[in-house]
Amino acid sequence: MKIKFLDLGDQPIANRFLTTDNVTDEFFYNLSVGFDNDTKLVTHMEYVDPPLMFNENYVYRGSMSTTMQNHFKQFSSRFSPDLKILEIGSNDGVFIKNWNKSTAIAVEPCKNFAEETTALGYTTYNEFWTIELAEDIKEKHGQQNIIFAANCICHIPDLDNTFKAVSNLLTHDGVFIFEDPSLAEMINNGSYDQIYDEHPHIFSVIALDNILQRNGLEIVRVENLSVHGGSNRIYAKKIGTSEIDESVEQNKAYEKILGVDNIETFIRFAQKVKQSRDDLIRILFKCKEEGKKVISYGATSKSTTVFNYCGIDQSLIEYVSDTTPEKQNKLTPGSHIPVMFKDKIEDDVDYVYLGAWNFLNEIKEKESDFVKRGGKFITHVPIVKFD
Ligand code: DWN
């Protein structure tokens, strides 16, 4: 049974950037988050229908940061590229391009990106991941040694169907490896903006193992990652086929200390979120009163949640800078702030809100002139502050 603990208000599709002629027919839904007392899963009270988010107009490109390109290249180098691997949610190929075109299989529901990995030479299924698709792939290509997903599994409302499909397609000793934002890190960082339409769940190791195990799989190893604001890389295998690494119990013990299996923790978290909202609005209004120019860096799904929850619009943030061509010369979802590309922060900008706070190091490196001239970033992670 799900117990609601946080209401982030009416939210738009986080990656549906607008042109002036479609601002009026924008779709909104109520983003309320709950705690499932049985599985310990933190999840939306109601899910947004996936085709509304993942379709031929999807704009998020995994390759838009060198951090993530290097991250996937380094991880892939651990394996023989000839292993039979399937990636769920291959996006623009940022991960699968490190693997052998003759053996790697891509699954990507967004047609625009499925066409890109097909053009790269990868067998690509332009479909959502389901038991039926897994069966079809098994018949055509056989079982897989590795099934991989990055920032994808937490996007799928029906986890039982998802995990059953994985279990059916894995070889007996195959491994399911997936990376998603860490609930523990969200609690530690106050990063409530990890919650948006595309993230129906924010995973704890405890909750994941509960749901994996009822579908014939179990977690055998956990790696804690710094990417995307703190993620976990989960290794899962068919129950009883592998030793359980000590990292699993270590992560579960840490999560128990944080209280991720207890609704009280999330009631306290919701209070922190409300305080974060009030503090961010206060700091931005102060900048406005002082006549300061404030922009945002990174037209992220995360900042869609923040802007719409906090009521931030162009009266507080003049524009959003983003390197993604499909987002430029558009308006941000819900808050309707212009998105444009600037190859560096302009000299008249006083403050930069970090929409892409998860790339702070990469951004500071790129924007060293702004930092040198005393330019300040504004962030809400882990608390609202100038950085
Ligand atoms: O799970 C998801 C994560 C992986 O990516 C997806 N459902 C949606 C998306 O979430 P996000 O938009 O919050 O992700 P990012 O990766 O934090 O987005 C960064 C944005 O910032 C991109 O649009 C690219 C842009 N960017 C930029 O303009 N200059 C990024 C860097 C590093 C830069 O220097």
Tab-separated table of C-alpha atoms and ligand atoms in Angstrom:
chain	number	residue	atom	x	y	z
A	1	MET	CA	0.000	0.000	0.000
A	2	LYS	CA	1.397	3.456	-0.975
A	3	ILE	CA	1.377	6.244	1.628
A	4	LYS	CA	1.674	9.772	0.113
A	5	PHE	CA	4.368	11.958	1.751
A	6	LEU	CA	5.171	14.719	-0.753
A	7	ASP	CA	3.152	16.798	-3.211
A	8	LEU	CA	5.323	18.640	-5.775
A	9	GLY	CA	2.290	20.266	-7.327
A	10	ASP	CA	1.137	20.322	-10.928
A	11	GLN	CA	4.034	19.530	-13.228
A	12	PRO	CA	4.486	19.450	-17.024
A	13	ILE	CA	6.259	16.806	-19.113
A	14	ALA	CA	9.836	17.491	-17.934
A	15	ASN	CA	11.455	17.214	-21.354
A	16	ARG	CA	8.686	18.736	-23.481
A	17	PHE	CA	10.232	22.038	-24.465
A	18	LEU	CA	7.814	24.446	-26.082
A	19	THR	CA	7.636	26.858	-28.958
A	20	THR	CA	5.464	29.949	-28.582
A	21	ASP	CA	2.739	28.291	-30.657
A	22	ASN	CA	2.215	25.298	-28.358
A	23	VAL	CA	2.475	27.027	-24.988
A	24	THR	CA	-1.291	27.095	-24.522
A	25	ASP	CA	-2.048	23.357	-24.851
A	26	GLU	CA	0.497	22.178	-22.261
A	27	PHE	CA	-0.200	18.920	-20.378
A	28	PHE	CA	0.070	18.993	-16.583
A	29	TYR	CA	-0.317	16.241	-13.987
A	30	ASN	CA	-0.086	16.186	-10.194
A	31	LEU	CA	3.330	14.952	-9.012
A	32	SER	CA	2.744	13.292	-5.652
A	33	VAL	CA	5.181	10.801	-4.179
A	34	GLY	CA	4.479	7.877	-1.888
A	35	PHE	CA	6.151	5.145	0.138
A	36	ASP	CA	5.107	1.537	-0.468
A	37	ASN	CA	5.101	-0.021	2.978
A	38	ASP	CA	5.325	-3.572	1.563
A	39	THR	CA	8.263	-3.241	-0.874
A	40	LYS	CA	9.748	-0.051	0.723
A	41	LEU	CA	9.708	1.506	-2.777
A	42	VAL	CA	9.524	5.321	-3.127
A	43	THR	CA	7.296	5.875	-6.125
A	44	HIS	CA	4.766	8.211	-7.753
A	45	MET	CA	1.232	7.940	-6.447
A	46	GLU	CA	0.115	7.914	-10.107
A	47	TYR	CA	2.262	7.251	-13.166
A	48	VAL	CA	2.457	9.396	-16.310
A	49	ASP	CA	1.718	7.316	-19.429
A	50	PRO	CA	5.179	6.503	-20.939
A	51	PRO	CA	4.342	7.412	-24.576
A	52	LEU	CA	3.584	10.968	-23.374
A	53	MET	CA	7.257	11.227	-22.357
A	54	PHE	CA	9.184	8.783	-24.540
A	55	ASN	CA	8.388	9.301	-28.209
A	56	GLU	CA	9.949	10.505	-31.463
A	57	ASN	CA	10.355	14.024	-30.026
A	58	TYR	CA	12.413	13.049	-26.968
A	59	VAL	CA	15.212	15.587	-26.474
A	60	TYR	CA	17.463	14.247	-23.724
A	61	ARG	CA	20.832	13.196	-25.162
A	62	GLY	CA	23.093	11.122	-22.941
A	63	SER	CA	26.134	12.231	-24.940
A	64	MET	CA	25.804	15.904	-23.969
A	65	SER	CA	28.352	15.593	-21.195
A	66	THR	CA	31.939	14.346	-21.397
A	67	THR	CA	31.441	13.128	-17.820
A	68	MET	CA	28.898	10.540	-18.968
A	69	GLN	CA	30.746	9.653	-22.179
A	70	ASN	CA	33.865	8.867	-20.123
A	71	HIS	CA	31.780	7.088	-17.468
A	72	PHE	CA	30.321	4.585	-19.948
A	73	LYS	CA	33.590	4.148	-21.870
A	74	GLN	CA	35.468	3.321	-18.666
A	75	PHE	CA	32.825	0.847	-17.490
A	76	SER	CA	32.590	-0.879	-20.891
A	77	SER	CA	36.374	-1.349	-20.951
A	78	ARG	CA	36.007	-3.840	-18.064
A	79	PHE	CA	34.379	-6.391	-20.393
A	80	SER	CA	35.184	-8.217	-23.611
A	81	PRO	CA	33.302	-6.236	-26.317
A	82	ASP	CA	32.303	-9.556	-27.914
A	83	LEU	CA	30.057	-10.607	-25.020
A	84	LYS	CA	26.363	-10.868	-25.935
A	85	ILE	CA	24.914	-7.680	-24.450
A	86	LEU	CA	21.543	-5.990	-24.687
A	87	GLU	CA	20.973	-2.413	-23.518
A	88	ILE	CA	17.530	-1.279	-22.372
A	89	GLY	CA	17.115	2.441	-23.126
A	90	SER	CA	20.079	2.970	-25.451
A	91	ASN	CA	19.249	6.662	-26.071
A	92	ASP	CA	21.763	8.118	-28.594
A	93	GLY	CA	24.203	5.236	-28.218
A	94	VAL	CA	26.355	6.880	-25.541
A	95	PHE	CA	26.891	3.457	-23.879
A	96	ILE	CA	26.379	0.868	-26.617
A	97	LYS	CA	28.810	2.581	-29.027
A	98	ASN	CA	31.574	1.009	-26.864
A	99	TRP	CA	30.378	-2.489	-27.804
A	100	ASN	CA	30.583	-4.765	-30.873
A	101	LYS	CA	27.964	-3.922	-33.523
A	102	SER	CA	27.578	-7.574	-34.506
A	103	THR	CA	26.620	-8.776	-31.018
A	104	ALA	CA	25.203	-5.796	-29.081
A	105	ILE	CA	21.423	-5.183	-29.198
A	106	ALA	CA	19.749	-1.857	-28.428
A	107	VAL	CA	16.212	-1.308	-27.134
A	108	GLU	CA	14.993	2.286	-27.367
A	109	PRO	CA	11.321	3.438	-27.428
A	110	CYS	CA	12.148	6.936	-28.719
A	111	LYS	CA	12.129	6.664	-32.512
A	112	ASN	CA	14.495	9.567	-33.098
A	113	PHE	CA	17.223	7.891	-31.030
A	114	ALA	CA	16.431	4.340	-32.218
A	115	GLU	CA	17.161	5.618	-35.731
A	116	GLU	CA	20.531	6.948	-34.552
A	117	THR	CA	21.767	3.620	-33.132
A	118	THR	CA	20.406	1.811	-36.195
A	119	ALA	CA	22.403	4.202	-38.385
A	120	LEU	CA	25.467	3.419	-36.239
A	121	GLY	CA	25.003	-0.249	-37.235
A	122	TYR	CA	23.416	-1.666	-34.057
A	123	THR	CA	20.422	-3.987	-34.081
A	124	THR	CA	17.851	-1.684	-32.475
A	125	TYR	CA	14.316	-2.448	-31.313
A	126	ASN	CA	12.265	0.752	-31.284
A	127	GLU	CA	9.938	-0.513	-28.556
A	128	PHE	CA	9.270	-0.285	-24.832
A	129	TRP	CA	10.865	-3.065	-22.753
A	130	THR	CA	8.270	-5.818	-22.075
A	131	ILE	CA	8.071	-9.575	-21.494
A	132	GLU	CA	6.778	-9.968	-25.070
A	133	LEU	CA	9.725	-8.054	-26.583
A	134	ALA	CA	12.211	-10.075	-24.502
A	135	GLU	CA	10.639	-13.313	-25.784
A	136	ASP	CA	10.864	-12.057	-29.374
A	137	ILE	CA	14.552	-11.133	-28.929
A	138	LYS	CA	15.288	-14.496	-27.267
A	139	GLU	CA	13.861	-16.322	-30.294
A	140	LYS	CA	15.836	-14.217	-32.774
A	141	HIS	CA	19.145	-13.716	-30.926
A	142	GLY	CA	19.239	-16.211	-28.053
A	143	GLN	CA	19.760	-15.469	-24.363
A	144	GLN	CA	22.109	-12.665	-23.350
A	145	ASN	CA	25.190	-12.728	-21.088
A	146	ILE	CA	24.671	-9.119	-19.971
A	147	ILE	CA	21.586	-6.953	-19.894
A	148	PHE	CA	22.496	-3.338	-19.152
A	149	ALA	CA	20.486	-0.191	-18.442
A	150	ALA	CA	21.550	3.267	-17.290
A	151	ASN	CA	19.027	5.802	-15.986
A	152	CYS	CA	16.262	3.697	-17.483
A	153	ILE	CA	14.876	1.090	-15.072
A	154	CYS	CA	13.658	3.781	-12.650
A	155	HIS	CA	11.739	5.176	-15.652
A	156	ILE	CA	9.556	2.088	-16.011
A	157	PRO	CA	6.355	1.958	-13.927
A	158	ASP	CA	5.824	-1.859	-14.086
A	159	LEU	CA	8.954	-3.282	-12.450
A	160	ASP	CA	7.590	-6.832	-12.177
A	161	ASN	CA	7.061	-7.081	-15.944
A	162	THR	CA	10.485	-5.476	-16.477
A	163	PHE	CA	12.362	-7.881	-14.214
A	164	LYS	CA	10.510	-10.975	-15.454
A	165	ALA	CA	11.490	-9.971	-19.009
A	166	VAL	CA	15.137	-9.628	-17.931
A	167	SER	CA	15.137	-12.968	-16.122
A	168	ASN	CA	13.693	-14.733	-19.205
A	169	LEU	CA	16.342	-13.307	-21.534
A	170	LEU	CA	19.427	-13.783	-19.322
A	171	THR	CA	21.587	-16.901	-19.641
A	172	HIS	CA	21.699	-19.079	-16.489
A	173	ASP	CA	24.794	-17.255	-15.204
A	174	GLY	CA	24.059	-13.972	-17.009
A	175	VAL	CA	24.117	-10.625	-15.181
A	176	PHE	CA	21.677	-7.705	-15.170
A	177	ILE	CA	23.586	-4.452	-14.560
A	178	PHE	CA	21.725	-1.177	-14.154
A	179	GLU	CA	22.435	2.320	-12.825
A	180	ASP	CA	19.877	4.719	-11.369
A	181	PRO	CA	19.817	7.623	-8.904
A	182	SER	CA	20.239	6.551	-5.284
A	183	LEU	CA	17.419	7.218	-2.812
A	184	ALA	CA	20.017	7.466	-0.031
A	185	GLU	CA	21.824	10.225	-1.946
A	186	MET	CA	18.540	12.038	-2.631
A	187	ILE	CA	17.853	12.082	1.101
A	188	ASN	CA	21.433	13.164	1.910
A	189	ASN	CA	21.491	15.878	-0.790
A	190	GLY	CA	17.919	17.136	-0.455
A	191	SER	CA	17.818	16.614	-4.220
A	192	TYR	CA	14.037	16.325	-4.556
A	193	ASP	CA	14.483	17.341	-8.191
A	194	GLN	CA	15.458	13.754	-8.964
A	195	ILE	CA	11.688	13.293	-8.858
A	196	TYR	CA	9.886	14.082	-12.123
A	197	ASP	CA	7.604	12.395	-14.646
A	198	GLU	CA	10.361	10.211	-16.145
A	199	HIS	CA	11.413	8.972	-12.675
A	200	PRO	CA	8.353	7.132	-11.316
A	201	HIS	CA	10.652	5.484	-8.766
A	202	ILE	CA	13.705	6.532	-6.752
A	203	PHE	CA	15.452	3.308	-5.788
A	204	SER	CA	16.879	2.050	-2.534
A	205	VAL	CA	18.858	-1.206	-2.589
A	206	ILE	CA	16.421	-2.575	-0.012
A	207	ALA	CA	13.343	-1.915	-2.153
A	208	LEU	CA	15.016	-3.116	-5.354
A	209	ASP	CA	16.061	-6.435	-3.828
A	210	ASN	CA	12.515	-6.987	-2.549
A	211	ILE	CA	11.078	-6.539	-6.043
A	212	LEU	CA	13.874	-8.337	-7.917
A	213	GLN	CA	13.580	-11.390	-5.646
A	214	ARG	CA	9.870	-11.824	-6.321
A	215	ASN	CA	10.849	-12.063	-10.004
A	216	GLY	CA	13.599	-14.671	-9.687
A	217	LEU	CA	16.561	-12.297	-9.466
A	218	GLU	CA	18.726	-11.054	-6.564
A	219	ILE	CA	21.274	-8.294	-6.077
A	220	VAL	CA	24.818	-9.719	-5.920
A	221	ARG	CA	26.846	-6.486	-5.927
A	222	VAL	CA	26.333	-2.732	-5.507
A	223	GLU	CA	28.693	0.011	-6.664
A	224	ASN	CA	28.065	3.571	-5.439
A	225	LEU	CA	28.617	6.119	-8.221
A	226	SER	CA	29.042	9.898	-8.146
A	227	VAL	CA	27.312	10.474	-11.500
A	228	HIS	CA	23.876	12.089	-11.773
A	229	GLY	CA	24.012	13.366	-8.228
A	230	GLY	CA	24.755	9.984	-6.666
A	231	SER	CA	23.683	6.718	-8.269
A	232	ASN	CA	23.939	3.008	-7.579
A	233	ARG	CA	25.158	0.468	-10.108
A	234	ILE	CA	23.254	-2.741	-9.318
A	235	TYR	CA	24.434	-6.205	-10.389
A	236	ALA	CA	21.608	-8.749	-10.263
A	237	LYS	CA	21.647	-12.447	-11.182
A	238	LYS	CA	19.246	-15.390	-11.111
A	239	ILE	CA	18.687	-16.422	-7.488
A	240	GLY	CA	21.295	-18.875	-6.192
A	241	THR	CA	23.704	-18.607	-9.155
A	242	SER	CA	26.300	-16.375	-7.490
A	243	GLU	CA	27.917	-15.417	-4.195
A	244	ILE	CA	26.477	-12.225	-2.678
A	245	ASP	CA	29.146	-9.530	-2.425
A	246	GLU	CA	29.529	-7.779	0.964
A	247	SER	CA	28.632	-4.471	-0.755
A	248	VAL	CA	24.969	-5.550	-0.768
A	249	GLU	CA	24.654	-5.867	3.015
A	250	GLN	CA	26.823	-2.772	3.520
A	251	ASN	CA	24.455	-0.678	1.395
A	252	LYS	CA	21.360	-2.123	3.041
A	253	ALA	CA	22.843	-1.446	6.508
A	254	TYR	CA	23.617	2.157	5.526
A	255	GLU	CA	20.116	2.614	4.127
A	256	LYS	CA	18.611	1.258	7.359
A	257	ILE	CA	20.626	3.835	9.337
A	258	LEU	CA	19.213	6.542	7.034
A	259	GLY	CA	15.745	5.052	7.550
A	260	VAL	CA	14.868	4.508	3.879
A	261	ASP	CA	12.563	1.661	4.968
A	262	ASN	CA	10.540	3.923	7.264
A	263	ILE	CA	7.831	6.423	6.307
A	264	GLU	CA	8.933	8.821	9.079
A	265	THR	CA	12.135	9.506	7.127
A	266	PHE	CA	10.116	10.710	4.142
A	267	ILE	CA	7.794	12.852	6.221
A	268	ARG	CA	10.924	14.631	7.490
A	269	PHE	CA	12.302	14.766	3.925
A	270	ALA	CA	9.123	16.482	2.729
A	271	GLN	CA	9.638	19.192	5.371
A	272	LYS	CA	13.196	19.734	4.071
A	273	VAL	CA	11.803	20.080	0.539
A	274	LYS	CA	9.353	22.792	1.564
A	275	GLN	CA	12.172	24.655	3.350
A	276	SER	CA	14.389	24.312	0.258
A	277	ARG	CA	11.646	25.824	-1.889
A	278	ASP	CA	11.171	28.798	0.477
A	279	ASP	CA	14.924	29.395	0.702
A	280	LEU	CA	15.440	29.280	-3.077
A	281	ILE	CA	12.574	31.684	-3.743
A	282	ARG	CA	13.944	34.034	-1.084
A	283	ILE	CA	17.464	34.069	-2.568
A	284	LEU	CA	16.184	34.638	-6.120
A	285	PHE	CA	13.856	37.462	-5.056
A	286	LYS	CA	16.779	39.086	-3.225
A	287	CYS	CA	18.851	38.936	-6.431
A	288	LYS	CA	15.954	40.507	-8.312
A	289	GLU	CA	15.500	43.319	-5.747
A	290	GLU	CA	19.212	44.060	-6.059
A	291	GLY	CA	18.907	44.226	-9.863
A	292	LYS	CA	21.204	41.233	-10.404
A	293	LYS	CA	21.125	39.209	-13.625
A	294	VAL	CA	20.439	35.542	-12.934
A	295	ILE	CA	20.461	32.727	-15.504
A	296	SER	CA	20.210	28.958	-15.185
A	297	TYR	CA	22.791	26.470	-16.484
A	298	GLY	CA	21.407	23.226	-17.954
A	299	ALA	CA	17.785	22.904	-19.103
A	300	THR	CA	17.365	19.769	-17.037
A	301	SER	CA	14.403	17.588	-16.124
A	302	LYS	CA	15.476	18.281	-12.560
A	303	SER	CA	15.071	22.044	-12.987
A	304	THR	CA	11.639	21.495	-14.536
A	305	THR	CA	10.578	20.100	-11.149
A	306	VAL	CA	12.252	22.951	-9.227
A	307	PHE	CA	10.932	25.783	-11.410
A	308	ASN	CA	7.361	24.499	-11.426
A	309	TYR	CA	7.309	23.565	-7.731
A	310	CYS	CA	8.841	26.901	-6.664
A	311	GLY	CA	6.960	29.053	-9.174
A	312	ILE	CA	10.172	30.292	-10.806
A	313	ASP	CA	9.740	31.976	-14.186
A	314	GLN	CA	11.476	34.530	-16.390
A	315	SER	CA	10.867	37.273	-13.822
A	316	LEU	CA	13.532	35.562	-11.673
A	317	ILE	CA	15.675	33.716	-14.234
A	318	GLU	CA	16.343	35.543	-17.492
A	319	TYR	CA	17.170	32.495	-19.624
A	320	VAL	CA	18.533	28.954	-19.454
A	321	SER	CA	21.770	28.041	-21.235
A	322	ASP	CA	21.959	24.511	-22.687
A	323	THR	CA	24.187	22.708	-25.213
A	324	THR	CA	21.393	20.470	-26.548
A	325	PRO	CA	20.308	21.713	-29.999
A	326	GLU	CA	16.791	20.232	-29.597
A	327	LYS	CA	16.228	22.365	-26.457
A	328	GLN	CA	17.601	25.646	-27.813
A	329	ASN	CA	15.318	28.470	-28.973
A	330	LYS	CA	12.477	26.786	-27.062
A	331	LEU	CA	10.775	27.540	-23.729
A	332	THR	CA	11.210	25.451	-20.572
A	333	PRO	CA	8.281	23.195	-19.687
A	334	GLY	CA	5.701	24.882	-17.466
A	335	SER	CA	7.896	27.855	-16.488
A	336	HIS	CA	8.319	29.079	-20.105
A	337	ILE	CA	11.853	30.483	-19.651
A	338	PRO	CA	13.756	30.865	-22.954
A	339	VAL	CA	16.494	28.267	-23.597
A	340	MET	CA	19.509	29.382	-25.594
A	341	PHE	CA	23.093	28.338	-26.136
A	342	LYS	CA	25.929	30.556	-24.950
A	343	ASP	CA	29.399	29.157	-25.475
A	344	LYS	CA	30.369	30.791	-22.185
A	345	ILE	CA	28.627	32.686	-19.364
A	346	GLU	CA	28.247	36.296	-20.500
A	347	ASP	CA	30.093	39.106	-18.708
A	348	ASP	CA	26.883	40.796	-17.437
A	349	VAL	CA	25.626	37.682	-15.642
A	350	ASP	CA	25.887	37.988	-11.846
A	351	TYR	CA	24.527	34.625	-10.686
A	352	VAL	CA	24.033	31.221	-12.299
A	353	TYR	CA	21.477	28.786	-10.904
A	354	LEU	CA	22.791	25.241	-11.361
A	355	GLY	CA	20.017	23.374	-13.159
A	356	ALA	CA	22.686	20.748	-13.900
A	357	TRP	CA	24.227	20.731	-10.390
A	358	ASN	CA	25.245	17.108	-10.970
A	359	PHE	CA	27.879	18.370	-13.435
A	360	LEU	CA	29.294	21.106	-11.170
A	361	ASN	CA	32.942	20.100	-11.704
A	362	GLU	CA	32.597	19.926	-15.493
A	363	ILE	CA	30.745	23.268	-15.501
A	364	LYS	CA	33.298	25.034	-13.266
A	365	GLU	CA	36.069	23.780	-15.550
A	366	LYS	CA	34.279	25.082	-18.661
A	367	GLU	CA	33.318	28.379	-17.016
A	368	SER	CA	36.658	29.193	-15.356
A	369	ASP	CA	36.470	32.829	-16.590
A	370	PHE	CA	33.159	33.321	-14.767
A	371	VAL	CA	34.624	31.770	-11.617
A	372	LYS	CA	37.809	33.881	-11.899
A	373	ARG	CA	35.823	37.134	-12.147
A	374	GLY	CA	34.009	36.234	-8.931
A	375	GLY	CA	30.797	34.993	-10.554
A	376	LYS	CA	28.693	32.941	-8.149
A	377	PHE	CA	26.600	29.837	-8.663
A	378	ILE	CA	23.318	29.303	-6.827
A	379	THR	CA	22.399	25.762	-5.889
A	380	HIS	CA	19.798	24.035	-3.717
A	381	VAL	CA	21.961	20.914	-3.269
A	382	PRO	CA	22.572	19.968	-0.475
A	383	ILE	CA	21.100	23.253	0.813
A	384	VAL	CA	20.194	26.533	-0.879
A	385	LYS	CA	23.433	28.524	-1.074
A	386	PHE	CA	25.827	30.486	-3.226
A	387	ASP	CA	28.659	28.265	-4.414
B	1	DWN	O1	17.326	10.001	-16.070
B	1	DWN	C1	17.560	10.945	-16.834
B	1	DWN	C2	18.828	11.701	-16.750
B	1	DWN	C3	19.988	10.736	-16.945
B	1	DWN	O2	18.914	12.666	-17.752
B	1	DWN	C4	16.613	11.304	-17.900
B	1	DWN	N1	15.280	10.806	-17.525
B	1	DWN	C5	16.498	12.780	-18.158
B	1	DWN	C6	17.767	13.498	-17.912
B	1	DWN	O3	17.650	14.247	-16.713
B	1	DWN	P1	18.319	15.714	-16.659
B	1	DWN	O4	17.812	16.507	-17.819
B	1	DWN	O5	18.106	16.272	-15.292
B	1	DWN	O6	19.811	15.275	-16.913
B	1	DWN	P2	21.216	15.972	-16.961
B	1	DWN	O7	22.149	14.985	-17.576
B	1	DWN	O8	21.551	16.525	-15.627
B	1	DWN	O9	21.007	17.177	-18.012
B	1	DWN	C7	22.075	18.052	-18.203
B	1	DWN	C8	21.639	19.126	-19.179
B	1	DWN	O10	22.590	20.186	-19.125
B	1	DWN	C9	21.610	18.626	-20.624
B	1	DWN	O11	20.515	19.210	-21.316
B	1	DWN	C10	22.928	19.135	-21.191
B	1	DWN	C11	23.161	20.404	-20.415
B	1	DWN	N2	24.558	20.746	-20.217
B	1	DWN	C12	24.991	21.980	-20.652
B	1	DWN	O12	24.225	22.755	-21.224
B	1	DWN	N3	26.304	22.310	-20.466
B	1	DWN	C13	25.376	19.862	-19.559
B	1	DWN	C14	26.698	20.205	-19.346
B	1	DWN	C15	27.626	19.280	-18.632
B	1	DWN	C16	27.179	21.477	-19.826
B	1	DWN	O13	28.364	21.823	-19.668
